[in-house]
XYZ file of C-alpha atoms in Angstrom:
712
model
C 47.888 197.451 107.962
C 51.105 196.960 106.012
C 54.620 196.498 107.166
C 56.517 193.298 106.488
C 56.400 190.445 108.941
C 60.085 189.823 108.373
C 62.433 188.449 105.776
C 62.549 184.825 104.645
C 63.515 182.288 107.248
C 67.232 181.669 107.339
C 69.074 178.407 107.028
C 69.828 176.420 110.141
C 73.212 177.510 111.502
C 74.039 175.893 114.817
C 71.229 173.372 115.297
C 68.188 173.721 117.578
C 68.397 176.109 120.492
C 65.295 174.716 122.208
C 63.146 171.660 121.458
C 59.932 170.332 122.982
C 57.964 167.334 121.750
C 54.879 165.265 122.535
C 54.389 161.486 122.240
C 52.179 161.744 119.163
C 55.051 163.015 117.065
C 54.673 166.791 117.077
C 57.852 168.774 117.678
C 58.497 172.458 118.320
C 61.993 173.783 117.968
C 63.625 177.166 117.962
C 66.617 177.387 115.646
C 69.129 180.064 114.807
C 68.824 181.347 111.263
C 70.717 183.849 109.158
C 67.942 186.393 109.798
C 67.591 185.565 113.464
C 65.882 182.818 115.476
C 62.740 181.145 114.176
C 60.151 178.773 115.586
C 59.528 175.599 113.598
C 56.554 173.240 113.872
C 57.421 169.697 112.781
C 56.122 166.145 112.817
C 58.269 163.046 113.040
C 56.307 161.421 110.200
C 56.861 164.300 107.763
C 59.911 165.799 106.123
C 60.652 169.423 106.844
C 58.719 171.861 109.017
C 54.995 172.511 108.654
C 55.513 176.116 109.662
C 58.519 178.428 110.075
C 57.882 181.621 112.012
C 60.778 184.074 112.539
C 60.743 185.363 116.097
C 60.867 188.880 114.679
C 57.316 189.019 113.412
C 55.859 186.221 115.521
C 54.535 188.904 117.885
C 53.155 192.294 116.871
C 51.964 195.356 118.763
C 51.056 198.935 117.967
C 49.775 201.911 119.943
C 47.514 204.544 118.460
C 44.839 204.492 115.767
C 44.587 203.038 113.239
C 46.245 199.842 114.342
C 48.992 198.381 112.202
C 51.275 195.409 112.046
C 54.533 196.337 113.766
C 56.772 193.350 114.482
C 58.074 193.103 118.022
C 61.812 192.711 118.499
C 62.744 189.267 119.891
C 64.464 189.050 123.249
C 65.333 185.785 124.951
C 64.517 182.148 124.223
C 64.623 179.527 126.943
C 63.335 176.138 127.924
C 61.141 176.033 130.992
C 61.137 172.538 132.440
C 57.794 172.796 134.221
C 54.836 174.681 132.759
C 53.670 177.527 134.973
C 51.150 180.318 134.550
C 52.019 183.267 132.401
C 54.554 185.466 134.158
C 55.285 189.120 133.733
C 57.121 189.946 130.540
C 60.801 190.380 131.225
C 63.160 192.908 129.743
C 64.507 192.054 126.322
C 68.058 190.820 126.139
C 70.234 190.264 123.099
C 68.115 188.842 120.271
C 68.289 185.093 119.913
C 70.159 184.399 123.122
C 69.280 180.922 124.429
C 69.218 180.640 128.198
C 70.107 177.322 129.749
C 70.589 174.071 127.881
C 67.614 173.593 125.594
C 69.338 172.015 122.620
C 68.411 168.528 123.771
C 64.803 167.490 123.208
C 62.716 167.963 126.325
C 59.236 168.464 127.661
C 58.175 171.608 129.422
C 57.664 174.869 127.595
C 59.463 177.200 125.242
C 59.418 180.757 126.564
C 60.109 183.651 124.223
C 60.318 187.309 125.189
C 60.003 190.321 122.931
C 59.543 194.063 123.022
C 57.516 196.617 121.094
C 58.355 200.094 122.364
C 57.353 200.284 126.009
C 55.432 197.002 125.779
C 57.151 193.834 126.906
C 55.899 190.427 125.807
C 56.205 186.874 127.044
C 55.082 183.966 124.865
C 54.941 180.447 126.295
C 54.521 177.408 124.047
C 53.661 174.115 125.753
C 52.003 170.853 124.714
C 48.814 169.650 126.315
C 48.258 165.985 127.132
C 46.257 165.491 123.932
C 49.075 166.710 121.712
C 47.929 170.253 121.032
C 50.221 173.229 121.469
C 49.064 175.986 123.790
C 50.333 179.507 123.184
C 49.970 181.865 126.151
C 50.896 185.474 125.417
C 51.213 188.236 128.002
C 51.803 191.864 127.093
C 52.803 194.310 129.842
C 53.182 198.049 129.972
C 56.716 198.433 131.299
C 56.593 202.230 131.241
C 55.554 204.683 133.945
C 52.690 206.122 131.881
C 49.464 204.827 130.376
C 49.653 203.452 126.841
C 46.415 203.949 124.941
C 44.867 202.228 121.924
C 47.021 199.120 122.113
C 46.559 196.400 119.482
C 48.694 193.303 119.914
C 48.811 189.680 118.940
C 50.373 186.702 117.166
C 51.305 186.336 113.503
C 51.842 182.969 111.822
C 53.299 183.312 108.308
C 52.165 180.518 106.004
C 54.588 178.731 103.661
C 52.218 178.996 100.665
C 50.592 182.165 99.377
C 47.809 180.078 97.837
C 47.002 178.092 100.976
C 43.344 177.091 101.309
C 42.082 179.114 104.296
C 38.911 178.468 106.296
C 37.464 180.858 108.843
C 34.246 179.079 109.893
C 31.069 180.748 108.739
C 32.751 183.692 107.011
C 35.630 182.685 104.705
C 36.074 179.552 102.590
C 39.116 179.566 100.306
C 38.669 183.271 99.709
C 34.929 182.922 98.942
C 35.557 182.407 95.205
C 31.862 182.178 94.226
C 30.780 185.384 95.917
C 29.547 188.159 93.670
C 32.599 190.376 93.021
C 30.341 193.434 93.126
C 29.220 192.708 96.689
C 31.245 193.413 99.779
C 31.850 190.139 101.591
C 34.900 188.873 103.493
C 37.867 188.215 101.220
C 41.619 187.964 101.682
C 42.759 189.898 98.612
C 45.942 189.560 96.589
C 47.934 192.693 97.430
C 50.281 193.243 100.382
C 48.246 194.768 103.174
C 45.000 193.066 102.133
C 43.154 190.865 104.574
C 40.145 190.185 106.756
C 40.218 190.216 110.567
C 37.000 189.795 112.533
C 35.707 189.450 116.053
C 35.947 185.988 117.591
C 32.211 186.003 118.294
C 31.559 186.096 114.529
C 33.105 182.613 114.173
C 31.075 179.436 114.962
C 34.384 177.672 115.617
C 36.747 180.457 116.750
C 39.633 179.287 114.607
C 41.532 179.657 111.360
C 42.612 176.633 109.336
C 45.172 176.862 106.546
C 46.006 173.915 104.306
C 48.505 173.566 101.473
C 49.938 170.573 99.632
C 49.325 167.720 102.088
C 49.587 169.702 105.327
C 47.473 171.909 107.561
C 47.800 174.218 110.534
C 44.857 175.227 112.725
C 44.941 178.110 115.184
C 42.156 178.069 117.787
C 41.211 180.945 120.067
C 40.003 180.556 123.643
C 37.570 183.473 123.735
C 37.344 185.416 126.972
C 34.866 188.245 127.291
C 36.075 191.646 128.436
C 33.170 193.589 129.919
C 33.464 197.371 130.093
C 31.995 199.563 132.817
C 28.934 200.249 130.655
C 28.236 196.498 130.322
C 29.382 196.109 126.727
C 31.338 192.990 125.856
C 34.411 192.632 123.665
C 36.422 189.639 122.476
C 39.693 189.049 120.668
C 39.929 188.770 116.891
C 41.167 186.350 114.253
C 41.925 186.711 110.593
C 44.225 186.392 107.627
C 46.352 189.193 106.194
C 49.008 189.607 103.534
C 51.938 191.054 105.428
C 53.333 190.707 102.765
C 52.878 186.918 102.543
C 49.737 185.081 103.612
C 49.670 185.261 107.410
C 47.263 184.096 110.118
C 46.650 186.803 112.713
C 45.331 186.378 116.267
C 44.849 189.843 117.770
C 43.453 191.442 120.909
C 40.198 192.544 119.274
C 40.972 194.980 116.457
C 39.433 194.271 113.057
C 39.935 194.914 109.336
C 37.952 194.503 106.128
C 39.570 194.489 102.675
C 42.799 195.380 104.431
C 41.326 198.545 105.965
C 41.696 198.695 109.754
C 38.683 199.479 111.949
C 36.161 198.555 109.227
C 33.374 196.197 110.314
C 31.058 194.071 108.158
C 27.706 195.201 109.574
C 24.963 193.901 107.253
C 24.383 192.379 103.829
C 27.292 193.647 101.723
C 27.602 196.682 104.008
C 30.535 197.898 106.083
C 31.015 200.712 108.577
C 33.880 202.306 110.462
C 33.954 200.635 113.878
C 37.204 201.228 115.795
C 36.779 198.351 118.240
C 39.197 196.130 120.106
C 41.679 198.744 121.287
C 43.010 198.397 124.822
C 44.432 200.960 127.257
C 47.177 199.757 129.613
C 48.104 201.513 132.836
C 51.720 201.182 134.051
C 52.320 197.549 134.960
C 48.974 196.412 133.470
C 48.881 193.307 131.285
C 46.875 191.661 128.527
C 46.958 187.859 128.388
C 45.589 185.703 125.581
C 45.600 181.972 124.988
C 45.479 180.072 121.700
C 45.974 176.474 120.611
C 47.856 175.215 117.568
C 47.341 171.920 115.794
C 49.107 170.710 112.663
C 49.480 167.568 110.631
C 48.710 165.850 107.310
C 45.536 166.359 105.288
C 44.475 164.211 102.320
C 43.783 167.191 100.085
C 44.299 170.764 101.110
C 40.669 171.624 100.437
C 39.697 169.288 103.290
C 41.581 171.234 105.950
C 38.282 172.533 107.367
C 37.520 169.007 108.581
C 40.275 169.380 111.162
C 38.203 172.062 112.903
C 34.875 170.355 113.525
C 36.083 167.472 115.666
C 37.815 169.671 118.229
C 37.154 169.002 121.901
C 38.453 172.390 123.010
C 34.997 173.848 123.619
C 32.781 172.262 126.265
C 29.591 174.320 125.998
C 26.565 172.044 125.621
C 24.170 174.773 124.571
C 20.655 175.482 125.769
C 17.802 172.974 125.989
C 14.730 175.084 126.833
C 12.234 172.747 125.134
C 11.891 169.035 124.511
C 11.300 167.726 121.012
C 7.659 167.194 121.989
C 7.401 170.815 123.153
C 8.808 171.999 119.812
C 6.278 169.823 117.971
C 3.402 171.172 120.069
C 4.328 174.821 119.633
C 5.285 174.669 115.968
C 2.118 172.710 115.184
C 0.129 175.535 116.707
C 1.919 178.040 114.474
C 1.394 175.815 111.428
C -2.328 175.561 112.139
C -2.530 179.355 112.280
C -1.046 179.511 108.759
C -3.577 177.138 107.143
C -5.693 179.048 104.621
C -7.911 176.607 102.763
C -5.590 175.222 100.097
C -2.181 175.725 101.623
C -0.161 177.406 104.327
C 0.497 181.131 104.294
C 4.121 182.030 103.727
C 3.750 185.017 106.037
C 1.529 185.817 108.996
C -1.380 187.462 107.190
C -0.346 190.743 105.604
C 2.352 191.415 108.174
C 5.450 193.225 106.866
C 3.249 194.501 103.996
C 3.382 191.113 102.309
C 0.270 189.875 100.450
C -1.384 186.636 101.509
C 0.758 184.087 99.697
C 1.420 180.391 99.337
C 5.139 180.039 98.686
C 6.789 176.822 97.532
C 10.379 176.067 98.454
C 12.958 178.469 99.901
C 11.229 180.680 102.498
C 7.715 179.331 101.916
C 7.982 175.558 102.381
C 4.284 174.996 101.739
C 4.747 171.312 100.886
C 7.196 170.751 103.749
C 4.399 171.867 106.052
C 2.050 169.479 104.248
C 4.460 166.635 105.026
C 4.419 167.655 108.691
C 0.625 167.806 108.742
C 0.392 164.381 107.116
C 2.764 162.835 109.631
C 0.864 164.319 112.559
C -2.433 163.147 111.089
C -1.204 159.615 110.559
C 0.377 159.405 114.027
C -2.591 160.863 115.880
C -5.365 159.413 113.728
C -6.478 162.898 112.734
C -7.744 162.458 109.170
C -8.431 166.171 108.783
C -4.678 166.798 108.857
C -4.068 164.170 106.194
C -6.774 165.787 104.106
C -5.148 169.202 104.515
C -1.875 167.789 103.237
C -3.666 166.247 100.268
C -5.434 169.518 99.454
C -2.175 171.479 99.626
C -0.450 169.086 97.215
C -3.437 168.903 94.876
C -3.697 172.689 94.742
C -0.027 172.970 93.809
C -0.059 170.194 91.206
C -3.284 171.361 89.571
C -2.552 175.077 89.528
C 1.172 175.793 89.313
C 1.959 174.383 85.857
C 3.383 176.607 83.107
C 3.319 176.042 79.328
C 6.716 174.354 79.702
C 6.267 170.793 80.881
C 7.907 170.255 84.263
C 8.362 173.979 84.940
C 6.118 175.394 87.670
C 5.280 178.654 89.344
C 6.550 179.037 92.896
C 4.117 181.530 94.367
C 0.335 181.905 94.588
C -1.307 185.212 95.598
C -4.578 184.367 97.341
C -6.332 187.695 97.070
C -5.433 188.076 93.385
C -6.098 184.397 92.558
C -2.883 184.453 90.586
C 0.192 182.257 90.207
C 3.568 183.873 89.588
C 7.262 183.078 89.416
C 10.089 184.441 91.519
C 11.966 187.439 90.153
C 15.688 187.923 89.639
C 17.231 191.095 88.217
C 13.670 192.354 87.727
C 12.747 189.420 85.467
C 10.583 186.355 86.098
C 12.432 183.092 86.667
C 12.025 179.694 88.311
C 14.681 178.972 90.944
C 16.218 175.503 90.663
C 16.795 175.459 94.398
C 13.155 176.268 95.232
C 11.675 174.117 92.444
C 13.871 171.122 93.240
C 13.105 171.448 96.935
C 9.346 171.578 96.314
C 9.310 168.611 93.941
C 11.406 166.603 96.411
C 8.826 167.364 99.113
C 5.978 166.425 96.783
C 7.694 163.082 96.202
C 8.248 162.696 99.938
C 4.570 163.323 100.636
C 3.576 160.781 97.985
C 5.842 158.184 99.593
C 4.291 158.979 103.002
C 0.832 158.360 101.585
C 1.869 155.179 99.800
C 3.630 153.749 102.865
C 0.492 154.453 104.929
C -1.683 152.597 102.422
C -3.354 155.786 101.194
C -4.227 156.583 97.613
C -1.548 158.564 95.781
C -2.977 160.655 92.932
C -1.240 159.726 89.643
C -0.883 163.452 88.927
C 1.557 163.760 91.840
C 3.941 161.168 90.415
C 3.545 162.645 86.939
C 4.462 166.091 88.278
C 7.561 164.675 89.962
C 8.696 162.826 86.837
C 8.007 165.788 84.538
C 10.082 168.083 86.732
C 12.864 165.506 87.053
C 12.938 165.226 83.248
C 13.207 169.018 82.947
C 16.084 169.023 85.416
C 17.905 166.351 83.389
C 17.363 167.753 79.914
C 18.194 171.393 80.683
C 21.552 170.762 82.334
C 24.474 173.047 81.609
C 27.436 171.724 79.584
C 29.160 170.911 82.885
C 26.361 168.439 83.623
C 24.735 170.341 86.509
C 21.330 171.975 86.837
C 21.289 175.723 86.129
C 20.639 178.377 88.739
C 17.113 178.603 87.358
C 15.011 178.861 84.220
C 13.351 181.592 82.197
C 9.585 181.299 81.648
C 10.472 179.599 78.348
C 12.348 176.827 80.168
C 15.877 177.851 79.189
C 18.662 178.343 81.740
C 18.515 181.813 83.228
C 22.305 181.821 83.550
C 25.313 179.750 82.527
C 26.926 180.339 85.910
C 28.103 177.202 87.695
C 26.525 176.941 91.139
C 25.349 174.416 93.700
C 21.832 175.895 93.743
C 20.280 173.030 91.788
C 21.520 170.159 93.949
C 18.019 169.996 95.417
C 16.952 168.754 91.969
C 18.992 165.585 92.555
C 16.700 164.810 95.487
C 13.739 165.274 93.152
C 15.241 162.720 90.732
C 15.665 160.322 93.634
C 12.014 160.991 94.519
C 11.038 159.973 90.989
C 13.025 156.762 91.463
C 11.376 155.971 94.801
C 7.905 156.512 93.341
C 8.326 154.738 89.997
C 11.018 152.186 90.727
C 12.519 153.018 87.321
C 16.292 152.725 87.594
C 16.895 155.423 85.013
C 16.097 158.063 87.628
C 18.662 156.631 90.038
C 21.304 156.543 87.314
C 20.560 160.111 86.315
C 20.697 161.271 89.922
C 24.045 159.532 90.358
C 25.414 161.185 87.237
C 24.320 164.683 88.234
C 25.501 164.324 91.834
C 28.894 163.118 90.591
C 29.168 166.285 88.495
C 28.420 168.425 91.533
C 30.961 166.415 93.474
C 33.706 167.056 90.929
C 32.915 170.768 90.771
C 32.509 171.509 94.470
C 33.312 168.669 96.849
C 36.251 166.748 95.398
C 38.703 169.477 96.421
C 36.512 172.240 97.913
C 38.474 174.733 95.836
C 35.079 176.262 94.972
C 32.724 175.304 97.827
C 28.926 175.117 97.700
C 27.305 178.439 96.817
C 24.287 180.304 95.460
C 21.417 178.338 97.048
C 19.926 181.316 98.876
C 17.957 183.710 96.692
C 18.790 186.843 98.674
C 22.559 186.322 98.665
C 25.185 185.535 96.096
C 28.006 183.463 97.481
C 29.036 180.523 99.618
C 26.209 179.441 101.891
C 25.191 176.692 104.253
C 22.003 175.825 102.365
C 23.875 174.911 99.178
C 25.933 172.415 101.188
C 22.783 171.100 102.861
C 21.316 169.794 99.622
C 24.534 168.082 98.624
C 24.604 166.351 102.023
C 20.941 165.341 101.732
C 21.394 163.992 98.208
C 24.565 162.071 99.089
C 22.956 160.600 102.210
C 19.816 159.590 100.290
C 22.022 158.012 97.621
C 23.825 156.060 100.330
C 20.514 154.867 101.784
C 19.256 153.731 98.390
C 22.443 152.089 97.097
C 24.440 151.182 100.195
C 27.600 152.400 98.435
C 30.245 153.511 100.898
C 31.402 156.186 98.443
C 28.211 158.153 99.026
C 28.607 157.865 102.791
C 32.065 159.401 102.393
C 30.640 162.235 100.302
C 27.900 162.839 102.853
C 30.390 162.860 105.707
C 32.614 165.473 104.056
C 29.557 167.641 103.442
C 28.380 167.160 107.032
C 31.751 168.374 108.283
C 31.568 171.410 105.996
C 28.083 172.197 107.299
C 29.261 171.862 110.880
C 31.782 174.652 110.350
C 28.682 176.891 110.335
C 27.470 175.567 113.736
C 28.510 177.320 116.945
C 30.529 175.220 119.372
C 30.627 177.973 122.003
C 28.384 180.729 123.365
C 29.525 184.350 123.371
C 28.391 186.676 126.133
C 26.226 189.695 125.278
C 25.988 193.340 126.273
C 24.133 194.113 129.482
C 20.495 194.934 128.821
C 20.325 193.165 125.464
C 17.569 190.629 124.916
C 20.064 187.784 124.686
C 21.778 188.797 127.915
C 18.476 189.116 129.772
C 17.148 185.806 128.484
C 20.360 183.822 128.764
C 20.532 183.062 125.039
C 23.275 180.602 124.084
C 24.611 180.442 120.544
C 26.129 176.977 120.974
C 24.359 174.601 118.597
C 22.961 177.325 116.348
C 23.931 177.376 112.656
C 25.013 180.589 111.003
C 23.880 181.353 107.472
C 26.428 182.308 104.836
C 29.567 184.278 104.132
C 27.307 187.223 103.362
C 24.709 186.919 106.146
C 26.443 186.576 109.504
C 23.496 185.721 111.716
C 21.902 182.562 113.107
C 18.851 180.740 111.784
C 17.097 177.377 112.096
C 17.785 176.107 108.556
C 19.761 172.900 109.082
C 19.287 169.169 108.274
C 19.283 168.114 111.915
C 17.187 164.943 111.623
C 19.063 163.638 108.579
C 22.374 164.368 110.308
C 21.232 162.281 113.262
C 20.060 159.445 111.025
C 23.328 159.523 109.110
C 25.355 159.358 112.313
C 23.379 156.386 113.600
C 23.419 154.589 110.236
C 27.192 154.887 109.907
C 28.063 154.354 113.571
C 29.447 157.883 113.943
C 27.699 158.985 117.072
C 29.265 162.448 117.109
C 26.923 163.450 114.289
C 23.888 162.180 116.162
C 24.979 163.982 119.321
C 25.565 167.183 117.409
C 22.132 166.916 115.776
C 20.472 166.643 119.187
C 22.418 169.663 120.408
C 21.309 171.644 117.365
C 17.615 170.771 117.623
C 17.429 171.729 121.285
C 19.405 174.943 120.769
C 16.837 175.972 118.167
C 14.149 175.822 120.838
C 15.354 179.243 121.960
C 13.341 182.144 120.635
C 10.110 180.187 120.142
C 7.070 182.097 121.388
C 5.520 180.082 124.227
C 2.685 182.466 125.102
C 1.217 185.589 123.487
C 3.725 188.442 123.615
C 6.756 186.188 124.055
C 9.682 187.195 121.783
C 7.394 189.766 120.148
C 4.796 187.327 118.732
C 1.111 186.798 119.391
C 0.869 183.178 118.225
C 2.655 180.492 120.277
C 5.106 178.589 118.093
C 6.173 181.590 116.029
C 9.870 182.362 115.922
C 12.085 184.982 114.300
C 14.109 184.281 111.182
C 17.283 186.028 112.389
C 19.219 185.855 115.662
C 22.120 188.297 115.850
C 25.095 186.987 117.787
C 27.700 189.387 116.411
C 28.223 192.933 115.133
C 26.045 192.191 112.101
C 22.838 194.187 112.424
C 21.632 194.216 116.067
C 23.932 192.175 118.294
C 22.097 190.480 121.131
C 18.660 190.754 119.536
C 16.334 188.677 117.347
C 14.037 189.924 114.614
C 10.335 189.153 114.183
C 10.460 188.383 110.461
C 8.734 184.985 110.387
C 8.266 183.368 106.976
C 6.789 179.904 107.196
C 10.088 178.049 106.793
C 10.824 179.038 110.401
C 7.818 176.897 111.325
C 8.385 174.104 108.831
C 12.019 173.191 109.423
C 12.051 172.851 113.246
C 8.697 171.029 113.133
C 9.858 168.621 110.420
C 13.068 167.762 112.250
C 11.487 167.529 115.702
C 8.851 165.137 114.337
C 11.509 162.924 112.785
C 13.935 163.024 115.679
C 11.342 161.820 118.174
C 11.249 158.590 116.177
C 14.995 158.075 115.667
C 16.310 155.877 118.448
């Protein structure tokens, strides 16, 4: 991929050649430098430019495989007084020549031409009414013969090699917590390194870079290109070292670990996939459009927050089912999982799994009990309340280990045996799964108490014992370990966000007992997580999922839930601020647009829309239903920030897609079942959903739909 983008920007020689500005204070100017003209992005309220991009290197194009960065030679620069549609690329004239009188500040557009071999380019930069800068690029084959395997695009060199870069859903500050032995997206440190991916892999098709107190965001406007065989292609975005840290917006070609044409295709797996190349007949053109935003940011780690409030994407997503429909269907699936003392984690022995009750993570046995209890109380169906009681009693009475507060997480029905999870072929108790389960046990106890029902003392004792274990086995950094050995010692000294769910369990102990010590302990532990992960986001939330090892949505979920619960219990605005930052981080995983799919795929046939769906982690690039939708809505209403409530509604209704509504629908026999994975990109089977259906796929949508019917 290598080849320098160009030398360092030169000093200003003769003042601006062309200037455009917008009322909010953003300014774009082209200046003459010792190494040729350069584009500068400025703000009136800040000293110096946010970005300096030499014209030689601002545009790149290559022909032939593999693609490579080859800077286009700059041609003319001029001020266009009235914005018009992209015109044909003109012939290059002497580099840096300014046409007309653009030195005075003006509206309109800056038009730059360039050339790469037989390809001519025209780049137009113009402000929109809301103060964003639109970049429209047109490449044209000026020769009399076809040019094959074209790869072209924009390059934005960043002023700091250690800028904090966010590519939503796939790359967060270089993914510092990801297992170095696994292949996941990274930028790398050597010239030529980088990661460039398809736009449809990105929930928000954008790249944000932040350094010092400034940020720049580049947004794509994805347009599908459909081939004669019905397959769909999009442009690409990424970050490369060429040789400095550079944002790249290309016409569809990709790279992984700096290697062109390498695609991330499954968990820690890559494959050679030469996609995104374009063939141009004589006179044919390629036109792309992007938007730039820039400004101040309070700490560079918070640059991602500038992405989630964008109004550039207008897709509202699908709404195939009402909340009541989701409740009806998911309740049916839950009822089919009831097996005497709990809810089966899997549908019978499907997928060669034994009949199992599973607590936390993919099982969610006690989350289902909370749903059953709520339905029973609402509908005056005491048998449902009794099922919830039996499920909790079975867990409390049977799951204990010799270590007080430490519990098994799995029960095998046909073997009548409790067991722990396994990690590296050894038994261990996951702090994420254990904390989640104890928090749900506390939540169920509060449900019973608030309804005037008897709460077994053993439930509260189990919650307090576990909360005490969480407190007393903390790592030196003050956070809960990734998990525990059967002897109750930390299974690892690694710092992670996996145990944040244990803070919710401590808050559950406080709600049940009223003893302030649990609130104080929860505050202390959450503050430690805040300092490690959320104060600067240098090392974002990671390691909550048990089948991955890196930055993931679920780790951020539990921080958001704990911070929001702390805000509800204390009223302290600080915790609302923490919850809001976490909510914004989570929303970088949520699709704001809907890619098109290949003809004949399930998604194309059924009109599936990704908008509103959350993706999973930097390792697992698919969609799933794991998201705190109801709490996000409550938080938005409680703090007067309606955008969160609106987004939560969009998410819940989007997740109604893929739910079996009648036998045979989406590959299931039981109405209410739903697959765990929906594949919106070139990660496993694009345009398809799987039929892997652990019980969390029932529990989470049901839990949130039940709650969101009641939130006004």
